[in-house]
Short mmCIF file of C-alpha atoms and ligand atoms in Angstrom, two decimals:
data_model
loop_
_atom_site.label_atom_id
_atom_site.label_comp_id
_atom_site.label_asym_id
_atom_site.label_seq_id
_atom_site.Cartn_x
_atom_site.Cartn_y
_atom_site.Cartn_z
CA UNK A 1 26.69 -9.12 5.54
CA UNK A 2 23.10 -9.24 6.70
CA UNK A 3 20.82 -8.05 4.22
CA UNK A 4 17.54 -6.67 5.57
CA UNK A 5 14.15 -5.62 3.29
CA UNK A 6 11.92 -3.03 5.03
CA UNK A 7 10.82 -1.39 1.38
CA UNK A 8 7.10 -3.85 1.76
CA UNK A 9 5.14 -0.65 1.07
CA UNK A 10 6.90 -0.73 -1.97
CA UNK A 11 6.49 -4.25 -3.05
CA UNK A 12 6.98 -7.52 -1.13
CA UNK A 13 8.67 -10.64 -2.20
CA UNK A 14 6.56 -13.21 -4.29
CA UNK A 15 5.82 -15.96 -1.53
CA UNK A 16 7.34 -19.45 -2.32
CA UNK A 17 3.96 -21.20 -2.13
CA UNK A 18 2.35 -18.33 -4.67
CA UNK A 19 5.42 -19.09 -7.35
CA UNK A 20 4.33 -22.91 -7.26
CA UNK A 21 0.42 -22.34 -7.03
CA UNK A 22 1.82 -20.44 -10.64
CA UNK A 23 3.92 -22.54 -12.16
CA UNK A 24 1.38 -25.00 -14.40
CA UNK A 25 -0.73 -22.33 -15.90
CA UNK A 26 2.70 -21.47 -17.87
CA UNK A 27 3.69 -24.71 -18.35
CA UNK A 28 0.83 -27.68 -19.11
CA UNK A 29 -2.60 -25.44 -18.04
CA UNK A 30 -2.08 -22.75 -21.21
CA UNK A 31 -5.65 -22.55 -22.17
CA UNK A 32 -7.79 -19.63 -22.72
CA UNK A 33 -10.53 -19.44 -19.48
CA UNK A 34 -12.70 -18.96 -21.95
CA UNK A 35 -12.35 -21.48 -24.11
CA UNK A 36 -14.95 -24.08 -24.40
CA UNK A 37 -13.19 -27.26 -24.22
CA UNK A 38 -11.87 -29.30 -21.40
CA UNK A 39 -8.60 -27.04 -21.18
CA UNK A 40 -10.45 -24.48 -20.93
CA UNK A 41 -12.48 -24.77 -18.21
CA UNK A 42 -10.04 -26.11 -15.81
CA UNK A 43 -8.27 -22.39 -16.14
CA UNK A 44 -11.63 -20.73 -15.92
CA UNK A 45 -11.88 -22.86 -12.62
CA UNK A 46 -8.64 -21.89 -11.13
CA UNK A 47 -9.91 -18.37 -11.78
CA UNK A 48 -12.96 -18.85 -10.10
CA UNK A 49 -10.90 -20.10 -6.77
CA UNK A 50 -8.87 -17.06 -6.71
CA UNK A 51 -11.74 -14.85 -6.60
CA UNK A 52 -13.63 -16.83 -4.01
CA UNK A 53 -9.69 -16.34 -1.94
CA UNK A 54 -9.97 -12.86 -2.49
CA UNK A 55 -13.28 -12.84 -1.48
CA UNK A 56 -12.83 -14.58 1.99
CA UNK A 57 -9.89 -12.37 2.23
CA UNK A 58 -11.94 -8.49 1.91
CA UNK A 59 -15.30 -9.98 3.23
CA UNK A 60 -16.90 -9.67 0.07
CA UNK A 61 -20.52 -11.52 -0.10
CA UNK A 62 -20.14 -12.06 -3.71
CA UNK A 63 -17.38 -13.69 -5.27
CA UNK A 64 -18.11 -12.02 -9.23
CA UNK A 65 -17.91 -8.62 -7.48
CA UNK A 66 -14.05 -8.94 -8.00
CA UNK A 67 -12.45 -7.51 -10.63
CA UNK A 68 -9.33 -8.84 -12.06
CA UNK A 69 -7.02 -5.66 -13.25
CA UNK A 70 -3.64 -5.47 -13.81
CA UNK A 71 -3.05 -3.66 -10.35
CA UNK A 72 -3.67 -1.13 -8.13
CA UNK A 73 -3.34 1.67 -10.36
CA UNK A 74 -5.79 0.48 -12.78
CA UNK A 75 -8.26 -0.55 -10.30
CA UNK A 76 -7.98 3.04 -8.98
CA UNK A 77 -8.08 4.69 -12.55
CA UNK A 78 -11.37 2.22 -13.69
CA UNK A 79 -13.39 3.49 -10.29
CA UNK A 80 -12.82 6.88 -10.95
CA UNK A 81 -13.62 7.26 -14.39
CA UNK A 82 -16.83 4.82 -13.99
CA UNK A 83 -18.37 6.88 -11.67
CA UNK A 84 -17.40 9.91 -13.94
CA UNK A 85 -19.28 8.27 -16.85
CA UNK A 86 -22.30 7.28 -15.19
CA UNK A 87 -22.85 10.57 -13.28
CA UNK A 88 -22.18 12.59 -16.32
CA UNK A 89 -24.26 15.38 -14.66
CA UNK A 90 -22.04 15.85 -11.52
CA UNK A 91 -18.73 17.31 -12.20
CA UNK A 92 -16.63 16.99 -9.20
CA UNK A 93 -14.53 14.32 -7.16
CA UNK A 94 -13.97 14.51 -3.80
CA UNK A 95 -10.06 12.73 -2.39
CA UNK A 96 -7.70 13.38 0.03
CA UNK A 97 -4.48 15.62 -0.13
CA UNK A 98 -2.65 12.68 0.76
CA UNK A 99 -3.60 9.61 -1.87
CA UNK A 100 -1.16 7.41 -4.24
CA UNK A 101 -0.70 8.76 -7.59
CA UNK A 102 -2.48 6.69 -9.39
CA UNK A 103 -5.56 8.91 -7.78
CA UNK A 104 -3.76 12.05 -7.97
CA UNK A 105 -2.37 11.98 -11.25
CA UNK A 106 -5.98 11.07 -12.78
CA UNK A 107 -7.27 14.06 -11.01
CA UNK A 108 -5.56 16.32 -12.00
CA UNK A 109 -6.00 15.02 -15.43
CA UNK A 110 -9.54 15.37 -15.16
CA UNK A 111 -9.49 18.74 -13.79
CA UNK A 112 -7.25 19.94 -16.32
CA UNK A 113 -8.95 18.37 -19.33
CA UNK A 114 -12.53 17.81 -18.16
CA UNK A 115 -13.22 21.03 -16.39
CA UNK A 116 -13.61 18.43 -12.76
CA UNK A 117 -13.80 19.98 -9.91
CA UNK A 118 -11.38 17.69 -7.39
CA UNK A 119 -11.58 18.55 -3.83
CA UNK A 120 -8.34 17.12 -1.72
CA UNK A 121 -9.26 17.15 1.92
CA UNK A 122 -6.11 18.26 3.91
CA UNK A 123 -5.35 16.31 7.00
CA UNK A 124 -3.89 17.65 9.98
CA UNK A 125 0.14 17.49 11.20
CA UNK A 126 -0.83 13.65 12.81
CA UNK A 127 -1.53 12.52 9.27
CA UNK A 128 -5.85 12.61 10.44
CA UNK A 129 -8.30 13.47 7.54
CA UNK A 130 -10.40 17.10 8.29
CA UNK A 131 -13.33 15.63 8.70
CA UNK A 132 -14.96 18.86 8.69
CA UNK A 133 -13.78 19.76 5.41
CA UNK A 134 -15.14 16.16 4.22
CA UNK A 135 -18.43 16.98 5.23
CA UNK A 136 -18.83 20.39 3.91
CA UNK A 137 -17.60 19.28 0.29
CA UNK A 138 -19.71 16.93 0.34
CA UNK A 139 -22.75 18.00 -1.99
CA UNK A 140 -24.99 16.49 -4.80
CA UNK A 141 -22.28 17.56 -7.49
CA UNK A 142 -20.18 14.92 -6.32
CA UNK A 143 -19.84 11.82 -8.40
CA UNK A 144 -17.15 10.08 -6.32
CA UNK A 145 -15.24 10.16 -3.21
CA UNK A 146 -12.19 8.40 -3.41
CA UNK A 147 -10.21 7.75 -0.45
CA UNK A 148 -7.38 5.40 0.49
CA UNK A 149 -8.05 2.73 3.54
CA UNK A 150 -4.76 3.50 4.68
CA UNK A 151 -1.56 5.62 3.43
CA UNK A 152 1.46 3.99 2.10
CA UNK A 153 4.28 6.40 3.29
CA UNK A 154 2.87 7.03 7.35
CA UNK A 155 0.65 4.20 7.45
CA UNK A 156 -2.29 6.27 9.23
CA UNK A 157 -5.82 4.29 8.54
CA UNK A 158 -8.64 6.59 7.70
CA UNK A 159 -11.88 5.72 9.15
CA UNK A 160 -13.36 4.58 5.49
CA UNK A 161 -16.38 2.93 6.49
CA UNK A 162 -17.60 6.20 8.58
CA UNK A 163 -16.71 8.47 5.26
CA UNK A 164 -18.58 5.95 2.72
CA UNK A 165 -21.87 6.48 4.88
CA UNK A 166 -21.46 10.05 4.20
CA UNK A 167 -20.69 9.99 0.94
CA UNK A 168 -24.45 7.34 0.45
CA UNK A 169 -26.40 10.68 1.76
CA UNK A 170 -25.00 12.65 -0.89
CA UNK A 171 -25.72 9.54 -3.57
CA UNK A 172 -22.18 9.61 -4.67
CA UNK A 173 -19.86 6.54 -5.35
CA UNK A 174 -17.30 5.94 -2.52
CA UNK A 175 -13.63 3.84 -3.70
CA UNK A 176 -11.05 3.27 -1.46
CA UNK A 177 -7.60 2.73 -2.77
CA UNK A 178 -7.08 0.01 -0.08
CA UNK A 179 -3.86 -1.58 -1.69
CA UNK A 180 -2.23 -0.79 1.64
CA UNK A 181 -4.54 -2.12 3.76
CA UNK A 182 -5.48 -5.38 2.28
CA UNK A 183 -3.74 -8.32 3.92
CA UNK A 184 -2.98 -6.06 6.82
CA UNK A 185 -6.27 -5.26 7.97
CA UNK A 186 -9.45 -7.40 8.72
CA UNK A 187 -11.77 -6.46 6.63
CA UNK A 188 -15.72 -7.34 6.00
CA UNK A 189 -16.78 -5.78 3.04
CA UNK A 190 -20.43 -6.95 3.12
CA UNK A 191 -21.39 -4.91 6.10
CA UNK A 192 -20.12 -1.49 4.66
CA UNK A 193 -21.35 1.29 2.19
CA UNK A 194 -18.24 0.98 0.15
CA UNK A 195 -19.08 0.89 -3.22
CA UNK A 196 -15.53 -0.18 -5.01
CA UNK A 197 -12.05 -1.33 -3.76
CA UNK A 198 -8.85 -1.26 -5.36
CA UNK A 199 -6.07 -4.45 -4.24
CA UNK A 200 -2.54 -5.07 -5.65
CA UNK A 201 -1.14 -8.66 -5.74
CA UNK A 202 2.88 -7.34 -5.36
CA UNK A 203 1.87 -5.35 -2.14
CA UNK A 204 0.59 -8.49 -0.59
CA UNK A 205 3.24 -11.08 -1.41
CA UNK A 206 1.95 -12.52 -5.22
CA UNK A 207 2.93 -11.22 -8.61
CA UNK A 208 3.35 -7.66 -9.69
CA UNK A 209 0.99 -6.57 -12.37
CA UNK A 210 -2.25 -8.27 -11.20
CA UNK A 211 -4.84 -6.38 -9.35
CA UNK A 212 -8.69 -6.32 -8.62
CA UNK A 213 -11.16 -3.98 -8.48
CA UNK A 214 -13.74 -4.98 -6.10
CA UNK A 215 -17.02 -3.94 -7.19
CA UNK A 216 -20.34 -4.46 -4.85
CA UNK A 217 -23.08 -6.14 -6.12
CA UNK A 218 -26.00 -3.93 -7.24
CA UNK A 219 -23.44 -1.15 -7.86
CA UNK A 220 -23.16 0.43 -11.42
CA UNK A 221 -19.91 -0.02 -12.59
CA UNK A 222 -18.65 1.33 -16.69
CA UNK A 223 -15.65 -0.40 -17.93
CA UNK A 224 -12.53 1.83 -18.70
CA UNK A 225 -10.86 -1.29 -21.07
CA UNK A 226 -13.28 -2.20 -23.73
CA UNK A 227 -12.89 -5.77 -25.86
CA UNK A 228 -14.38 -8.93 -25.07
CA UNK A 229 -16.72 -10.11 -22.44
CA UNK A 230 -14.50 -10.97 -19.74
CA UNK A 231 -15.35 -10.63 -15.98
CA UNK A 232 -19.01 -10.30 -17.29
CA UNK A 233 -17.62 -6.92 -19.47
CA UNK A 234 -16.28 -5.40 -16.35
CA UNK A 235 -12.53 -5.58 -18.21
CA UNK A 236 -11.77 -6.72 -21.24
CA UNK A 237 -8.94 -8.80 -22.37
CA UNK A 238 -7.00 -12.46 -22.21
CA UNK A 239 -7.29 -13.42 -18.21
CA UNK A 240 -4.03 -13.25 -16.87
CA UNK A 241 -4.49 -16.59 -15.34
CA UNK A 242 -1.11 -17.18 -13.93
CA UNK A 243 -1.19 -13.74 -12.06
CA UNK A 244 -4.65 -14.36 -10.78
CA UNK A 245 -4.24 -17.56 -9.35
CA UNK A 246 -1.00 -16.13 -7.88
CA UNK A 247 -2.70 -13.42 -6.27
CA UNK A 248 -6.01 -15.71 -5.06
CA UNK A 249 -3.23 -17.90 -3.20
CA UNK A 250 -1.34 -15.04 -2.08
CA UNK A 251 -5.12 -14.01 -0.22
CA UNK A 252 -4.95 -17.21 1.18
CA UNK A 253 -1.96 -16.85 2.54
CA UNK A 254 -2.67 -13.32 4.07
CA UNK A 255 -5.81 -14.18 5.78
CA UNK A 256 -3.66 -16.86 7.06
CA UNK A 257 -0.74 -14.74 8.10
CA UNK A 258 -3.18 -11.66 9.39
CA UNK A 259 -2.47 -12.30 13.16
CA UNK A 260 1.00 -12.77 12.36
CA UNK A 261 0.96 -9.51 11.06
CA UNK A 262 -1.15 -7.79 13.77
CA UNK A 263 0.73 -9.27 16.55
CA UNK A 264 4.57 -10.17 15.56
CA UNK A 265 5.36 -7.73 12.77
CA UNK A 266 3.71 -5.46 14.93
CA UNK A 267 6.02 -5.48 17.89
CA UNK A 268 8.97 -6.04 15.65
CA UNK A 269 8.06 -2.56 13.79
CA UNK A 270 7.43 -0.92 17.79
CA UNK A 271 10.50 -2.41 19.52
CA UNK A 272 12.45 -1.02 15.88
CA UNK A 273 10.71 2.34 16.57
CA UNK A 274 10.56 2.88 20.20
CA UNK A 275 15.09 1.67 20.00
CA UNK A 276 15.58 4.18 17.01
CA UNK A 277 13.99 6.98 19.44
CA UNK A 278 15.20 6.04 22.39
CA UNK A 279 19.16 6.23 20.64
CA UNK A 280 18.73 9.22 18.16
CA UNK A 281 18.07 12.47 19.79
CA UNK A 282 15.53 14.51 17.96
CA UNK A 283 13.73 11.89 15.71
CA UNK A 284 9.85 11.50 15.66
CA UNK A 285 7.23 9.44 14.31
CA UNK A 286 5.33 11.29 11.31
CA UNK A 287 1.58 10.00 10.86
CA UNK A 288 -1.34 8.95 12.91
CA UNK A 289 0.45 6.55 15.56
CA UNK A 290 -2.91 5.04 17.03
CA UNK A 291 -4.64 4.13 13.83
CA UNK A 292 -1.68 3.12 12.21
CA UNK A 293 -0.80 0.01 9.86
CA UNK A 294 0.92 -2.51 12.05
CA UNK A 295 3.92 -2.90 9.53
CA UNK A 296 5.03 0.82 8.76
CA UNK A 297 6.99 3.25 10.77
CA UNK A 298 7.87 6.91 9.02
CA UNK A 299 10.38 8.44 11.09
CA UNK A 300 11.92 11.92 10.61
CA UNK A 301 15.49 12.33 11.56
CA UNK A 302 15.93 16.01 11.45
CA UNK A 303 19.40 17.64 10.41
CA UNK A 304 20.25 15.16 7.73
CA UNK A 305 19.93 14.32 4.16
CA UNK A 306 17.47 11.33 3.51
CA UNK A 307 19.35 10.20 0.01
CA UNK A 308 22.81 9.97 2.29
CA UNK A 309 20.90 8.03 5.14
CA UNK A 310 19.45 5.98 2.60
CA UNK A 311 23.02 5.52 1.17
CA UNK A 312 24.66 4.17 3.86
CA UNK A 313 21.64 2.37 5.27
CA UNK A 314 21.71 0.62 1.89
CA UNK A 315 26.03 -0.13 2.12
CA UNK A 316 24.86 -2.28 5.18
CA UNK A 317 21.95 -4.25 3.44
CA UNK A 318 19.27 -2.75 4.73
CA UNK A 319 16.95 -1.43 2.51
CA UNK A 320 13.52 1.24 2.85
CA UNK A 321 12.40 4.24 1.51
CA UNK A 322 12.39 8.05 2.12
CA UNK A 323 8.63 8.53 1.80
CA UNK A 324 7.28 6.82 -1.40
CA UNK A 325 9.20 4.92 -4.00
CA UNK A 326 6.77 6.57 -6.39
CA UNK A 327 8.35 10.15 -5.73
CA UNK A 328 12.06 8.74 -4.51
CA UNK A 329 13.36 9.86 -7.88
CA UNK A 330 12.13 13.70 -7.66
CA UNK A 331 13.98 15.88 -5.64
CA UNK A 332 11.06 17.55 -4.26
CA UNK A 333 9.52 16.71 -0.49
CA UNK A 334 6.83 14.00 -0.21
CA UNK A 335 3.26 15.23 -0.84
CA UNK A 336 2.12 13.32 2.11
CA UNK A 337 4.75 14.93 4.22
CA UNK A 338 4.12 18.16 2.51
CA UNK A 339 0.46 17.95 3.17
CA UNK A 340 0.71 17.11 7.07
CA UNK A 341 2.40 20.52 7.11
CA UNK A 342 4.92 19.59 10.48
CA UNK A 343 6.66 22.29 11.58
CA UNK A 344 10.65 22.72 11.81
CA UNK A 345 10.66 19.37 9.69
CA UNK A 346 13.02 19.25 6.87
CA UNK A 347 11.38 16.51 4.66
CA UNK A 348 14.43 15.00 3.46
CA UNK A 349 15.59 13.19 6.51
CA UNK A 350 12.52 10.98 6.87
CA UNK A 351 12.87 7.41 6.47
CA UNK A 352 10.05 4.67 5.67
CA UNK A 353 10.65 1.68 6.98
CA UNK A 354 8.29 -1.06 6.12
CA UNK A 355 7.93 -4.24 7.55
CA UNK A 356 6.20 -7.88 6.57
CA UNK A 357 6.06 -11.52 7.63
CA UNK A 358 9.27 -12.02 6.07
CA UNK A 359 11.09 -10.19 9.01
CA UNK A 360 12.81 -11.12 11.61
CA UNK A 361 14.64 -9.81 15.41
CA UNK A 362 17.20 -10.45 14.02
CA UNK A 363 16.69 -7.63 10.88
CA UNK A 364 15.70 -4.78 14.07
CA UNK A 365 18.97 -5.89 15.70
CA UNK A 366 21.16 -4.74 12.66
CA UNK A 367 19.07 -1.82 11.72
CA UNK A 368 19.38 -0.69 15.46
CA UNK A 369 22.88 -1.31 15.64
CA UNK A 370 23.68 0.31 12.57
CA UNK A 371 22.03 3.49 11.87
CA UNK A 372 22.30 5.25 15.16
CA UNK A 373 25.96 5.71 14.23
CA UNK A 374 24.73 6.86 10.55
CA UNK A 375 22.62 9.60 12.12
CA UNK A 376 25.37 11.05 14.28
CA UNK A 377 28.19 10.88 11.83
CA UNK A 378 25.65 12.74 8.91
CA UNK A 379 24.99 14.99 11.51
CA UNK A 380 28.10 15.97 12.85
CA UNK A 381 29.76 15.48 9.23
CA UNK A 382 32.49 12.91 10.01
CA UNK A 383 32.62 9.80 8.50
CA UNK A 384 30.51 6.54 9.74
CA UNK A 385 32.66 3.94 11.89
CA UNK A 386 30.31 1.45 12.68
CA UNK A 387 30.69 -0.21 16.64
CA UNK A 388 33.01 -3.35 16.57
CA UNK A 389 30.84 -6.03 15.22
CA UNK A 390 28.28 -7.62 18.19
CA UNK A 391 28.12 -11.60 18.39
CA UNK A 392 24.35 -12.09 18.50
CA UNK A 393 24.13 -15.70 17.04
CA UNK A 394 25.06 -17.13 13.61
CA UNK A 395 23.01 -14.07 11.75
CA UNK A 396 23.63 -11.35 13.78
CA UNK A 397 27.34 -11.23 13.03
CA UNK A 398 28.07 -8.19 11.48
CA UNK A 399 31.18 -6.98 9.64
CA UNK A 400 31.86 -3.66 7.92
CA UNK A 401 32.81 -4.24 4.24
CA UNK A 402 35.68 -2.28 3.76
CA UNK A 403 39.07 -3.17 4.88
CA UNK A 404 39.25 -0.07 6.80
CA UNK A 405 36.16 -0.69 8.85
CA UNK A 406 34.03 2.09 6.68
CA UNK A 407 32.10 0.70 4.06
C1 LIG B 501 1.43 0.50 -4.75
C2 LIG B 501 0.20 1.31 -4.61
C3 LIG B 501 -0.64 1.55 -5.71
C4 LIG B 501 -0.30 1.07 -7.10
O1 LIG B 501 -0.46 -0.31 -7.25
P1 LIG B 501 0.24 -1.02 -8.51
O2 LIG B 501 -0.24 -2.43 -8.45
O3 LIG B 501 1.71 -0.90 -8.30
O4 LIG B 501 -0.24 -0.32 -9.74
C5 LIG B 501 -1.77 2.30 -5.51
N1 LIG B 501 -2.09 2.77 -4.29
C6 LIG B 501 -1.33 2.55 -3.21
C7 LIG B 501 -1.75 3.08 -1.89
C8 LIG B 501 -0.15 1.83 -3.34
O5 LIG B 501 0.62 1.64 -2.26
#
């Protein structure tokens, strides 16, 4: 049977070519980076050429203004509670209703243990940050705004560059959780008023648990891991040299791959959306569909269960998320979807699918040939018999598993 990822906004597979840029800093090129012997500084060098990849990658004008962390969640946790520490007079945080938890959580740390004040700016049922909202919170007591670049369960893009600027005239920091949006999005750091930026290697086809913390030059910045000197006593502790040069070539790779992504996975994830819609009555798009990232599609399918959909979606290979992977295991309703407040939605039967370079029309074909059937039979409450298998080339040949055609 076909088996078909669309779980990227969860983590994407490890390219080939990132494995083998990998490979010797296990093996023969051990050395500490900051040794200072031969051995040495050939690591320190391979470090070096994954930040000037990441770099080229964000638009960054600096290459020391990256970060290395151990992933997204640190780099978001390190921004937040730098800007707490240097602005020890203002007390409160402005974020959106709608971030990652690795924002959220620390929030609502802070506000429970640190008497913060954390203002979450709601957004509107198309996913859209109230702008209006934004503005009026915004006030000299603010240390930081942190806002994502661009949602991991809808994909809707919020306009960060617009909110940074507004944040400046209230001399707060502004971070953007962009681990979404990085290797999906063009990007040219040096021209914006974003002060910090958090990036995860696993989201963009390297390693898991290597990250970076962008942090612009000139910009005040109070490590949260204390130790040794390393990147210049921004974050302590042994490089992770493999996982950095896996995620420097994995940049490469994504600036390479970015019109891929904004022109074939894009109409890959439409012609999957617009052939779901067109052959399930009653499902919509959830999320800002204009500003949208080109790979992600969030679709409500109302009068069924998400876990069953899931289930069955997953006995024919194909595997994505209902809303976030982070909150999959709770039996409670996305925040995000939660948040956008859509009415007569139940916020089980939604269903992320997420897309990357490694898909092809082939993936659509099955998904589109398999889960209209899923829909009506959870609906209706009869069992799933899939249509007699559809000759569409060597791949496409599709057999139930069971030896009386249900799974
Ligand atoms: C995955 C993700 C994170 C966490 O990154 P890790 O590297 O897994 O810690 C943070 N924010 C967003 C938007 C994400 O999608």
């Amino acid at each position: 049977m076909r088996s078909v990822y669309l779980d990227n906004n969860a983590t994407t597979r490890v390219d080939p070519e990132v494995v083998q840029a990998m490979l010797p800093f296990f093996t023969d090129q051990f050395a500490n980076p900051s040794s200072g012997h031969n051995f040495g500084a050939s690591a320190s060098a391979a470090i070096m050429t994954a930040r000037r990849q990441l770099q080229a990658l964000i638009g960054a004008e600096f290459e020391h203004e990256i970060v290395f962390t151990s992933g997204g969640t640190e780099s978001d946790n390190s921004a937040i509670l730098s800007a707490l520490e240097l602005m020890p007079d203002r007390t409160q945080i402005v974020t959106s209703a709608v971030e990652h938890p690795a924002v959220l959580t620390l929030c609502a740390h802070l506000e429970k243990t640190r008497g913060i004040k954390v203002h979450r700016i709601p957004v509107d049922r198309h996913g859209r940050l109230d702008l209006r909202t934004y503005r009026a919170t915004l006030t000299p007591h603010v240390a930081l705004v942190s806002i994502m670049w661009a949602n991991n369960e809808t994909g809707t893009i919020f306009p960060v560059a617009d909110l940074a600027n507004l944040a400046k005239e209230v001399g707060a920091f502004f971070h953007t959780d962009a681990v979404q949006a990085v290797g999906k999005l063009p990007m040219n750091l040096k021209s914006s008023a974003i002060d910090m930026l958090s990036l995860s290697g696993h989201k963009l086809h390297g390693p898991k648990g290597i990250g970076a913390l962008w942090v612009k030059r000139g910009v005040r910045f109070y490590p949260m891991i204390k130790g040794g000197h390393q990147e210049r006593d921004r974050r302590a502790g042994t490089e992770n040299t493999a996982g950095i040069v896996g995620l420097g070539k994995a940049a490469e790779l994504a600036l390479s791959f970015m019109e891929d992504e904004n022109g074939r996975v894009r109409s890959l994830r439409d012609r999957l959306e617009k052939g779901l819609l067109q052959r399930i009555p009653d499902a919509f798009v959830t999320g800002d569909q204009q500003k949208r990232l080109p790979n992600t599609s969030n679709i409500a399918f109302g009068q069924v269960e998400g876990d069953g959909l899931l289930l069955l979606l997953d006995r024919y290979g194909i595997a994505c998320s209902s809303g976030s992977a982070c909150t999959s295991d709770s039996p409670e309703p996305s925040h995000v979807l939660t948040a956008m407040n859509i009415p007569h939605i139940s916020t089980k039967g939604v269903v992320r699918f997420s897309l990357s370079r490694d898909n092809c029309d082939e993936d659509i074909d099955h998904v589109l040939d398999v889960l209209p059937g899923i829909v009506s039979s959870l609906r209706d409450g009869s069992s799933f018999r899939p249509k007699p298998a559809k000759r569409r080339g060597p791949l496409g040949f599709f057999k139930p598993t069971g030896t009386d055609g249900n799974p």
